[in-house]
Coordinates of C-alpha atoms in Angstrom, one line a residue:
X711 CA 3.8 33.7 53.3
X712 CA 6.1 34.1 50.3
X713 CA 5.6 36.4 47.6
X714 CA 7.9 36.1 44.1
X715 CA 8.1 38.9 42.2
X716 CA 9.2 38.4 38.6
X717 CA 10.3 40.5 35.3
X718 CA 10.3 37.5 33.0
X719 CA 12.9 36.7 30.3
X720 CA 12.2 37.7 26.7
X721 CA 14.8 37.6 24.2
X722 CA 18.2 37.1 26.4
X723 CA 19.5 35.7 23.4
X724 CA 19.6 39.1 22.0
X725 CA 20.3 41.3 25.1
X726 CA 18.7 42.7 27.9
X727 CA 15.2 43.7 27.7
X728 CA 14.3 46.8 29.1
X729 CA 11.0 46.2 30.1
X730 CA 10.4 49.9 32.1
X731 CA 11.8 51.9 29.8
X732 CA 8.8 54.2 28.2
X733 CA 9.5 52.2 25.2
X734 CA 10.3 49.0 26.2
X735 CA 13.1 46.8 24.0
X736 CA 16.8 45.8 23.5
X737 CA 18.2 48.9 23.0
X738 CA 21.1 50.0 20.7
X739 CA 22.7 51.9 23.1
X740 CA 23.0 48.7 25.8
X741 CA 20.3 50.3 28.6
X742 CA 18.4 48.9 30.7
X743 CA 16.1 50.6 33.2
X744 CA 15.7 49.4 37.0
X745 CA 12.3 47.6 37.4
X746 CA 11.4 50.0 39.4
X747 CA 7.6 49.9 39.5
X748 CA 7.8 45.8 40.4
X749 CA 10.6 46.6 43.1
X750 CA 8.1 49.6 45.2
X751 CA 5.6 46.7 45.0
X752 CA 7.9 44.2 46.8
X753 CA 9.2 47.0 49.1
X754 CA 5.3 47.5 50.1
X755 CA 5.1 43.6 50.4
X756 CA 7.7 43.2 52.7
X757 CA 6.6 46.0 54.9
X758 CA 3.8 44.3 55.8
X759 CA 5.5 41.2 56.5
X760 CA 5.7 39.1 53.5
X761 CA 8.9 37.1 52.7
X762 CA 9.7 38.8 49.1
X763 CA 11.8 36.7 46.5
X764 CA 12.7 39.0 43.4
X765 CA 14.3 37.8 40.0
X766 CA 14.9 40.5 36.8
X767 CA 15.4 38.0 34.2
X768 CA 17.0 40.4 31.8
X769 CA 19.2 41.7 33.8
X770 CA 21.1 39.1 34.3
X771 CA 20.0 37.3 30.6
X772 CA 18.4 34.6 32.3
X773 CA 16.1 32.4 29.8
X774 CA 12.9 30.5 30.9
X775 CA 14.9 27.3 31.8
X776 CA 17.2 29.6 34.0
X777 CA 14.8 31.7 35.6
X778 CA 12.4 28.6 36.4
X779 CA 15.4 26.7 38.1
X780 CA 15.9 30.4 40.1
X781 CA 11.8 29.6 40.9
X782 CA 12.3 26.1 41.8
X783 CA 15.8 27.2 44.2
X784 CA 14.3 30.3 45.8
X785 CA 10.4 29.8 45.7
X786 CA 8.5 27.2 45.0
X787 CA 6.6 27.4 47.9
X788 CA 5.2 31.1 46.8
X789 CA 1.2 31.7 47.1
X790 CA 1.4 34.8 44.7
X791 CA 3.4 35.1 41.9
X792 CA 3.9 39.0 39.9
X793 CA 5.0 39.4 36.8
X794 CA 6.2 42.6 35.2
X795 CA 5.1 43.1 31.2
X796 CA 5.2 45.2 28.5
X797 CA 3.2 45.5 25.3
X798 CA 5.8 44.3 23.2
X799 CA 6.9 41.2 25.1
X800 CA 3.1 40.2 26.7
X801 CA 1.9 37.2 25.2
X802 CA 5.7 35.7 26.4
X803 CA 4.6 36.8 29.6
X804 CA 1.8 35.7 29.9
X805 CA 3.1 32.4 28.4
X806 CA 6.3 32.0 31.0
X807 CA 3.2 33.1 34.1
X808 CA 1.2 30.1 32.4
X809 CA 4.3 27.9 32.6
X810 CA 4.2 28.7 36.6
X811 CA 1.1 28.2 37.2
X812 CA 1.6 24.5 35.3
X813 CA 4.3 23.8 37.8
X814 CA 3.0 25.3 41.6
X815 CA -0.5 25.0 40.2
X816 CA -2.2 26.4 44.3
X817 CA 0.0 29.5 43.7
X818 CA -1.9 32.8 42.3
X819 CA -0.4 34.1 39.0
X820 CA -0.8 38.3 39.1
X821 CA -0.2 40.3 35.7
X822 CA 0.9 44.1 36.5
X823 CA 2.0 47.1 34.4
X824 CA 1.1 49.4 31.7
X825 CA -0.5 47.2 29.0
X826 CA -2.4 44.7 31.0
X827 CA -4.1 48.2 32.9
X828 CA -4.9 49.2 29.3
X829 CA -6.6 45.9 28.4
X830 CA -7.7 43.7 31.3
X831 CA -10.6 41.6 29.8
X832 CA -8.3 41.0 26.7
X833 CA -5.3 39.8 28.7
X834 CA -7.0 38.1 30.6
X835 CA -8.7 36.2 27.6
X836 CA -4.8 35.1 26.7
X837 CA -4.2 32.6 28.7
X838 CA -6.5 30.5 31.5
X839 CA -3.8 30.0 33.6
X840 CA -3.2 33.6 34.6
X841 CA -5.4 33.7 37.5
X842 CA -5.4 37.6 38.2
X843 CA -3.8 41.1 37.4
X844 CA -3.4 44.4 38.7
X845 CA -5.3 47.9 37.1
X846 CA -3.0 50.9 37.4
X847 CA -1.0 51.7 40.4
X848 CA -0.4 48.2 41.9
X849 CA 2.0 48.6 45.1
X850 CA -1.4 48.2 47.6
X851 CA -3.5 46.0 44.8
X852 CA -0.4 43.2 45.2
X853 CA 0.0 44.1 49.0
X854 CA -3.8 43.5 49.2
X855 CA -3.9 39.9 47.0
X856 CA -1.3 38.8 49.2
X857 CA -3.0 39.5 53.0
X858 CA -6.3 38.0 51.0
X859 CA -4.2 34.7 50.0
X860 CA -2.8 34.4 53.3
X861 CA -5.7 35.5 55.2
X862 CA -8.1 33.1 53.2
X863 CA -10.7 36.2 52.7
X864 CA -12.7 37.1 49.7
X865 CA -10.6 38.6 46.6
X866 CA -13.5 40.9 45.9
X867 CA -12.9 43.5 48.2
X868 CA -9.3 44.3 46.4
X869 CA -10.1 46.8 45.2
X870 CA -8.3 47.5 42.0
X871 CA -7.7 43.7 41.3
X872 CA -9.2 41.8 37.9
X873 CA -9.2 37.8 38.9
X874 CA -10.9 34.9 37.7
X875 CA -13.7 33.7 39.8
X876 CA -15.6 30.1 38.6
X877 CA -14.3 30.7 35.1
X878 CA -15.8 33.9 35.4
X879 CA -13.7 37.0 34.8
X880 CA -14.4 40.0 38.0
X881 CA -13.3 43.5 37.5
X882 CA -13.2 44.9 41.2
X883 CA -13.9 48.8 41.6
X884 CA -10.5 50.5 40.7
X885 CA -8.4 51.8 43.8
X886 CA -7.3 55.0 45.1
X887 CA -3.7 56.4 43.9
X888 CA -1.2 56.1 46.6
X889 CA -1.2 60.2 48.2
X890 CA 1.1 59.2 51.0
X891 CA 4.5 58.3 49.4
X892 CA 6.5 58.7 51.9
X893 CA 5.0 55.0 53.7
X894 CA 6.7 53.2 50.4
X895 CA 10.6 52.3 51.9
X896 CA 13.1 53.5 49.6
X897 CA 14.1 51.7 46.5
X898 CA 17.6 52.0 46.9
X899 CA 17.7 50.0 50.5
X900 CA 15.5 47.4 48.2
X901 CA 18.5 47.4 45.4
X902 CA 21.2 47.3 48.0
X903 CA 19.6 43.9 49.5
X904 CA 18.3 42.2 46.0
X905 CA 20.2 43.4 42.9
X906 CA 22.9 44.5 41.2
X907 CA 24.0 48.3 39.9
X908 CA 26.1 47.4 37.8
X909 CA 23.3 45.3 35.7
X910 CA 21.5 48.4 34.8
X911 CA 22.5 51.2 32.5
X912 CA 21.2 54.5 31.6
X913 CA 23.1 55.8 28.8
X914 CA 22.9 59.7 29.7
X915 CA 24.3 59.1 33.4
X916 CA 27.8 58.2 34.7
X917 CA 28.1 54.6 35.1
X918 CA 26.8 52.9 37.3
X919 CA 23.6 54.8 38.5
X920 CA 20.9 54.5 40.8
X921 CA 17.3 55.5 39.5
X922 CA 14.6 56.5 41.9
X923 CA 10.8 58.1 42.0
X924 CA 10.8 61.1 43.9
X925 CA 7.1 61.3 42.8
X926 CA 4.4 59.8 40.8
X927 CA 2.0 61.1 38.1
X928 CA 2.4 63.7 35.6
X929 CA -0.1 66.8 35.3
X930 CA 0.6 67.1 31.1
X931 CA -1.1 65.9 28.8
X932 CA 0.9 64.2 26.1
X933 CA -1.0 62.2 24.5
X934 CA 1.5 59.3 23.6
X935 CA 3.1 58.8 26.9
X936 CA 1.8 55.5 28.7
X937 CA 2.5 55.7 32.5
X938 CA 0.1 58.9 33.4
X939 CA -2.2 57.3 30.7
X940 CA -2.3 53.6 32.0
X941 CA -1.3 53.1 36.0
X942 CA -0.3 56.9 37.6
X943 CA -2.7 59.9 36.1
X944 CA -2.1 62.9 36.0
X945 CA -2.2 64.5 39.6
X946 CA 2.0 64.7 40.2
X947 CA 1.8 63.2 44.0
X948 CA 5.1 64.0 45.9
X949 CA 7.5 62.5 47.9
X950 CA 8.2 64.9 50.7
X951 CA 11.7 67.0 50.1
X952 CA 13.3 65.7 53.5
X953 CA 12.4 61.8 52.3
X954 CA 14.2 62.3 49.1
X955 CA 17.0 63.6 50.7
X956 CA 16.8 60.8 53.2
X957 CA 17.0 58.5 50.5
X958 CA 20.3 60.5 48.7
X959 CA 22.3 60.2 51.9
X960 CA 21.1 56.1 51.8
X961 CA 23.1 56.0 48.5
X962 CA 25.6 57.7 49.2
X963 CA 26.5 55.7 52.4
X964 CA 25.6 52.7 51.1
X965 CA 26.8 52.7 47.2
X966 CA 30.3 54.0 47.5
X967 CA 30.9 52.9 43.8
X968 CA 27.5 54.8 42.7
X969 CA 28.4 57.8 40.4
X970 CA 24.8 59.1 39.7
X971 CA 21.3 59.2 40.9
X972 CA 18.6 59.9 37.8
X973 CA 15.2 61.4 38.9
X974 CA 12.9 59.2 36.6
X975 CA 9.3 61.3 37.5
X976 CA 7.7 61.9 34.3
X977 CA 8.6 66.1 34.8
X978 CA 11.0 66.4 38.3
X979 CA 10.9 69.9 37.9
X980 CA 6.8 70.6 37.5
X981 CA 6.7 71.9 40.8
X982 CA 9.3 74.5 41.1
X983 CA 9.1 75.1 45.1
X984 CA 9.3 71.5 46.0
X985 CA 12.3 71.4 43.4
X986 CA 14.0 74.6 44.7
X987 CA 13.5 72.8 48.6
X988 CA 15.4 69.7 47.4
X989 CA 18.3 71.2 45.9
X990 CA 18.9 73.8 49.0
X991 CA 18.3 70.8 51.2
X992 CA 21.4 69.1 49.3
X993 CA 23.8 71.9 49.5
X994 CA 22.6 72.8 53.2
X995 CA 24.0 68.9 53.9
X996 CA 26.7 69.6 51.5
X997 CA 25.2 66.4 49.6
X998 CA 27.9 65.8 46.6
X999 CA 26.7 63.6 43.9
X1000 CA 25.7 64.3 40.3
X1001 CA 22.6 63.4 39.6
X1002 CA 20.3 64.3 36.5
X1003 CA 16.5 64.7 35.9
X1004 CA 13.8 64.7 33.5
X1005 CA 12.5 68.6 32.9
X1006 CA 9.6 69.9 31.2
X1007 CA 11.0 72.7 28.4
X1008 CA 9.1 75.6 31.1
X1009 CA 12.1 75.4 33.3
X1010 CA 12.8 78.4 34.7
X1011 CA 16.5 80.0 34.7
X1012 CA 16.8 80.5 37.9
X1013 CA 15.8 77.0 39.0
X1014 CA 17.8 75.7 36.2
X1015 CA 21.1 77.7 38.2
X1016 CA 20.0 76.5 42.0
X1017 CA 20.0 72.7 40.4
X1018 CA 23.3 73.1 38.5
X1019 CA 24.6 74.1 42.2
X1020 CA 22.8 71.7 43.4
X1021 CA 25.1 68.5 41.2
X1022 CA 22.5 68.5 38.5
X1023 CA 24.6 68.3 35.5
X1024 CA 22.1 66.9 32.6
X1025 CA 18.1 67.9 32.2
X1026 CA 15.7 65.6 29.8
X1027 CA 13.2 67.2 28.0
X1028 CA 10.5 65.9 25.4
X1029 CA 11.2 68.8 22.6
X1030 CA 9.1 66.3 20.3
X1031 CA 8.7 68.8 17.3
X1032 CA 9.5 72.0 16.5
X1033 CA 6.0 72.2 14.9
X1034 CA 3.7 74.2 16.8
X1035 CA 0.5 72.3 15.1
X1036 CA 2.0 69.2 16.1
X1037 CA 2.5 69.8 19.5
X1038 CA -1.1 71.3 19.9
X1039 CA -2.1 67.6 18.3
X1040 CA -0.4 65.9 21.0
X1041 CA -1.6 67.8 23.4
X1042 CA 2.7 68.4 24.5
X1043 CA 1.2 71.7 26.4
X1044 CA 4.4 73.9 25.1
X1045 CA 5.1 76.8 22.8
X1046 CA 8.1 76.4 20.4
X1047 CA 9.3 79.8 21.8
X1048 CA 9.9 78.0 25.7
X1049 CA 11.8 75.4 23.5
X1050 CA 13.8 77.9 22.3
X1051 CA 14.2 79.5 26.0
X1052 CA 15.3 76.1 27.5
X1053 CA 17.7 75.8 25.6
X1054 CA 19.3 78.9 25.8
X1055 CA 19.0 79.1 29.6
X1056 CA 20.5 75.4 30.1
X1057 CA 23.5 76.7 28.2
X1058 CA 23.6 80.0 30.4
X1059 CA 23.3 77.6 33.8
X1060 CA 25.9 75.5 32.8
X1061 CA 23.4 72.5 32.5
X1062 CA 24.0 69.6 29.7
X1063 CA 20.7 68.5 27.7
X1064 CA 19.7 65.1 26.5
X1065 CA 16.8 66.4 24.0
X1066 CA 13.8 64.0 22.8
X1067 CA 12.3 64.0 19.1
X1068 CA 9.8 62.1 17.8
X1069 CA 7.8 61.6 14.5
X1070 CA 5.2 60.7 13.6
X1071 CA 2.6 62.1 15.3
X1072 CA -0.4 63.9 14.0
X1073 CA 0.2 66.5 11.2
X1074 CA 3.8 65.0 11.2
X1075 CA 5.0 65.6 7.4
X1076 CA 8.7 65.7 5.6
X1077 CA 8.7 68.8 5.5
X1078 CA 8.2 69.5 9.6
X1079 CA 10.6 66.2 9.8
X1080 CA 13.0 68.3 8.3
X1081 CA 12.4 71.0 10.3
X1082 CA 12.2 69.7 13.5
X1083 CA 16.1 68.2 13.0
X1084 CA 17.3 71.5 11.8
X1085 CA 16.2 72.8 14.7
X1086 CA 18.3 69.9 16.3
X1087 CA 21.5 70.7 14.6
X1088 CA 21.1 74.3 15.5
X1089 CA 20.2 73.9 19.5
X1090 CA 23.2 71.7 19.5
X1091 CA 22.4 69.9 22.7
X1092 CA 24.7 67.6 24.3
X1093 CA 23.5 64.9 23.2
X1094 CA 19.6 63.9 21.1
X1095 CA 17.5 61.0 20.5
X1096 CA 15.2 60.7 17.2
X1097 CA 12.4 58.0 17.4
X1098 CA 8.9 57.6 15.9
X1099 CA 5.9 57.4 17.6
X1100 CA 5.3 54.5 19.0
X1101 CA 1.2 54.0 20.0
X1102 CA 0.9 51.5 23.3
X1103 CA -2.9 50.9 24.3
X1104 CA -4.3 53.3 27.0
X1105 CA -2.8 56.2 25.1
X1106 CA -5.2 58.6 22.8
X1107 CA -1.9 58.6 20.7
X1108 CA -3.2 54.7 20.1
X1109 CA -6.7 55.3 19.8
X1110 CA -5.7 58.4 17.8
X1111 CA -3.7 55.4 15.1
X1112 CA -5.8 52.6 15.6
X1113 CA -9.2 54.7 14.8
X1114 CA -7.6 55.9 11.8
X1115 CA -6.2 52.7 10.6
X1116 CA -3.0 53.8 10.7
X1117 CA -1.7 50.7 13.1
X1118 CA -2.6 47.3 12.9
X1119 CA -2.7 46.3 16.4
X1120 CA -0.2 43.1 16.5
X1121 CA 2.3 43.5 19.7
X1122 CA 4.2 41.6 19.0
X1123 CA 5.1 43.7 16.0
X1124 CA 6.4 46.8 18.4
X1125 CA 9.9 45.4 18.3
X1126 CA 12.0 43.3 15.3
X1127 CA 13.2 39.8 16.4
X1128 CA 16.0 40.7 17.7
X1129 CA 14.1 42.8 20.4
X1130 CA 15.1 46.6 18.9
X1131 CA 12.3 49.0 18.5
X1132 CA 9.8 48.3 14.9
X1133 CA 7.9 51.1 14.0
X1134 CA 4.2 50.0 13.7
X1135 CA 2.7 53.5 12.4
X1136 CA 1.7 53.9 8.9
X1137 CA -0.1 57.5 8.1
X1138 CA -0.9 58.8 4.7
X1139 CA 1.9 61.2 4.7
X1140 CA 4.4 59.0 6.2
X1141 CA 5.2 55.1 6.0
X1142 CA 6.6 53.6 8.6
X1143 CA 9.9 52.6 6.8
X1144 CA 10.2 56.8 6.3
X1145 CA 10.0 57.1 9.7
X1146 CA 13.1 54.5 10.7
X1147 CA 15.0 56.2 7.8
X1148 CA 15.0 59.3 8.9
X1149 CA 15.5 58.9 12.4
X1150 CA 18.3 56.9 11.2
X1151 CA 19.3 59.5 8.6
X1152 CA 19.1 61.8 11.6
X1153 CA 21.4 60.7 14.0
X1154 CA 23.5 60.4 11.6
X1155 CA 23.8 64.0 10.3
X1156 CA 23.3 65.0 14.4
X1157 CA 26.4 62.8 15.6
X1158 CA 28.8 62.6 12.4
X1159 CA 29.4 66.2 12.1
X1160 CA 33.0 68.0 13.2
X1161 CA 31.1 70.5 15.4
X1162 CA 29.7 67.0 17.7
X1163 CA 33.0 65.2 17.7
X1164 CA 35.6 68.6 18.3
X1165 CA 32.6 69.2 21.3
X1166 CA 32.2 65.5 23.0
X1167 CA 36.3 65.9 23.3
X1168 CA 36.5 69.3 24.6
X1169 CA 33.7 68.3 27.5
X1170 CA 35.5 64.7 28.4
X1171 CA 38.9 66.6 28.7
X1172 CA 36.4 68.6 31.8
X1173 CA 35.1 65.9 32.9
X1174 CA 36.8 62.2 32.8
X1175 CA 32.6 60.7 33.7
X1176 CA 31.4 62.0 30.9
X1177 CA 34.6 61.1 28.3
X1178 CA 33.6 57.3 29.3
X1179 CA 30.2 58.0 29.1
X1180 CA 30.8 59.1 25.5
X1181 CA 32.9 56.4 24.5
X1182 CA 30.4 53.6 25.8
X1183 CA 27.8 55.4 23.9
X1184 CA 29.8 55.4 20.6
X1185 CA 30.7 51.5 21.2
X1186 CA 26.7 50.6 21.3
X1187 CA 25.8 53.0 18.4
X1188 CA 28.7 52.7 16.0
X1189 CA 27.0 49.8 14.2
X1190 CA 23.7 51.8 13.6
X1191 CA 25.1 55.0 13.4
X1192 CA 27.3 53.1 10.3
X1193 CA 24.7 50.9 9.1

């Protein structure tokens, strides 16, 4: 049986569509994430034997005319059709699944991801023609709807599967979380057989790079961030350390052209032993590739050092605010002084820093805007993003708005027509306009200053990667950064 595994088109006209990114749009700076969620599902599917067609619309622009030719070339004769969405782009989701369902009307059209976890019965409501979708971690749920289809047996013992029975819609008990991760096959071999690198782009690695999970789950709190909230929780399962290194060497043999691997868990380095395992692991095997992770701002020194030797060459932390009420609101789990360690230590280790802001939240004023980019310009990381809150359903940071009145709850208003982040929040301190000018206002004062240029061409003089890195990065932003 044939299973077709789909992240739709939205917007191609416009760019690519980054649909897994935590904040899914077109971004300015040209990325676009690996669907990587939707390609562990079809690695699951064709363990177990199912004949697996996969097309990512946006990455290669595709429109709906294109991508249903693709459908019609490669698999019409499907049973189960899964589509990736995102808040943002979900009622053209569930539209372009409805325009399957219209043309192979005996195939079953599945819904996964983050917002149709957060809001089954309503998605479900959107369109009759979607005959089923996935709640939370989905790999088994889709393996499961597919041996069910094929095997002709009753879809209510999925567990973890909402479906559409007599016009009637059935919310089955939710699943387990996956605890054995080493069973899923490695995304990379997946990529290597179905994709192309050079499609994707993350803008803080050398180009092109592979992204992978090495676990799943994140045991913070934040109360904004959607993937612990909506499919993984918040117990950090784990890869072993030898099948992460397993799948290193794969890349290595196997994507000569590869530059970088990025480590997309939630926090990489939350568990500091199976961290510290990993990197000696890669210098036992003399393992040389650069790779880069994201890291909570209670990174240790030491550990920081060990993955510096290791070819970690860039950490990613959520610094937020340098507010300590704020953080406390969102539940961030940090202390302004460990910010202020991090950063310090990272310099020490020799280890670049991609730092996260974000305003917005609760308690968020002009004053502790201000502040919070001060502290920007004085950490002087290698490189900073500034973005406002932006509330998906399943969060408390969206029950936190929508309670208050502070969004309106259209989503197709999380991005402008031309598929670039909209800011939706409107507090009593703060409109949302204020919001996108300073975050504009800030990158400009964090990028245009001497110190910023004199130090991205000192470090591309080092290191030639990171000189073309930069000048990509300038290319994508020069018309914001300007505007």
């Amino acid at each position: 049986m044939k299973v077709c595994f789909i992240n739709p088109p939205f917007k191609p006209e416009y760019g690519k569509f980054s649909r897994e990114s935590r904040s899914p749009s077109i971004g300015h700076s040209g990325v676009l994430y690996y669907p990587l969620w939707l390609i562990y599902a079809a690695c699951v599917a064709e363990k177990n034997g199912f004949e697996v067609v996969f097309i990512d619309a946006p990455a290669k622009q595709l429109n709906n005319e294109q991508t249903l030719e693709r459908v019609k070339n490669e698999a019409a004769d499907a049973k189960l059709f899964v589509f990736d969405t995102s808040t943002p782009s979900i009622y053209s989701d569930v539209d372009f699944a409805g325009a399957i369902k219209e043309k192979y009307p005996d195939s079953f059209t599945m819904l996964v991801g983050t917002h149709p976890s957060a809001t089954a019965e309503e998605t479900m409501g959107i369109s009759q023609k979607i005959d089923g979708l996935a709640r939370h971690e989905y790999d088994y749920i889709v393996r499961d709807t597919a041996i069910a289809l094929r095997d002709g047996t009753d879809l209510s013992t999925v567990m973890g599967l909402t479906w559409r029975n007599d016009g009637q819609v059935i919310h089955n008990p939710d699943a387990e979380h996956i605890t054995d991760l080493d069973e899923i096959p490695y995304a990379a071999d997946f990529i290597k057989r179905h994709l192309t690198v050079t499609d994707y782009v993350f803008p803080a690695a050398a180009f092109p790079a592979i992204q992978i999970f090495t676990g799943r789950g994140c045991p913070a709190q934040c109360n904004f961030c959607v993937y612990p909230q909506t499919l993984h929780g918040h117990k950090y399962r784990l890869r072993s350390p030898e099948n992460v290194i397993g799948e290193i060497e794969y890349i290595i043999k196997n994507f000569p052209d590869v530059k970088e691997i990025v480590f997309e868990d939630d926090t990489f380095t939350i568990n500091k032993k199976r961290v510290t395992e990993i990197c000696n692991l890669m210098l036992e095997r003399k393992i040389k590739i650069r790779w880069l992770c994201n890291a909570r701002v209670n990174l240790d020194y030491e550990t920081m050092c060990l993955m510096k030797k290791a070819g970690c060459h860039l950490i990613i932390p959520g610094i937020e605010s340098v507010n300590q009420e704020i953080l406390n609101n969102i539940h961030k789990g940090t202390t302004v002084e460990q910010i202020e360690k991090y950063v310090e230590n990272a310099r020490k280790a020799g280890l670049m820093i991609h730092a996260c802001y974000m305003v917005g939240n609760q308690g968020e004023t002009r004053e502790t805007m201000e502040a919070t980019l001060a502290a920007a310009m004085r950490f002087k990381t290698d490189t900073a993003q500034f973005f406002p809150l932006i509330p998906y359903p399943g969060t408390g940071a969206y029950n936190w708005a929508k309670s208050n009145g502070y969004i309106n709850g259209k989503y197709d208003e999380y991005i402008h027509e031309d598929g670039t982040l909209n800011c939706i929040i409107n507090t009593p301190e703060l409109s949302a306009q204020e919001l996108v000018d300073f975050c504009q206002y800030a990158r400009k004062k964090y990028y245009l200053r001497p110190w910023y240029i004199g130090h991205r061409i000192v470090r591309g003089l080092r290191d030639p990667e990171d000189l073309k890195r930069s000048f990509k990065a300038f290319g994508k932003l020069k018309e914001t950064l300007f505007k």
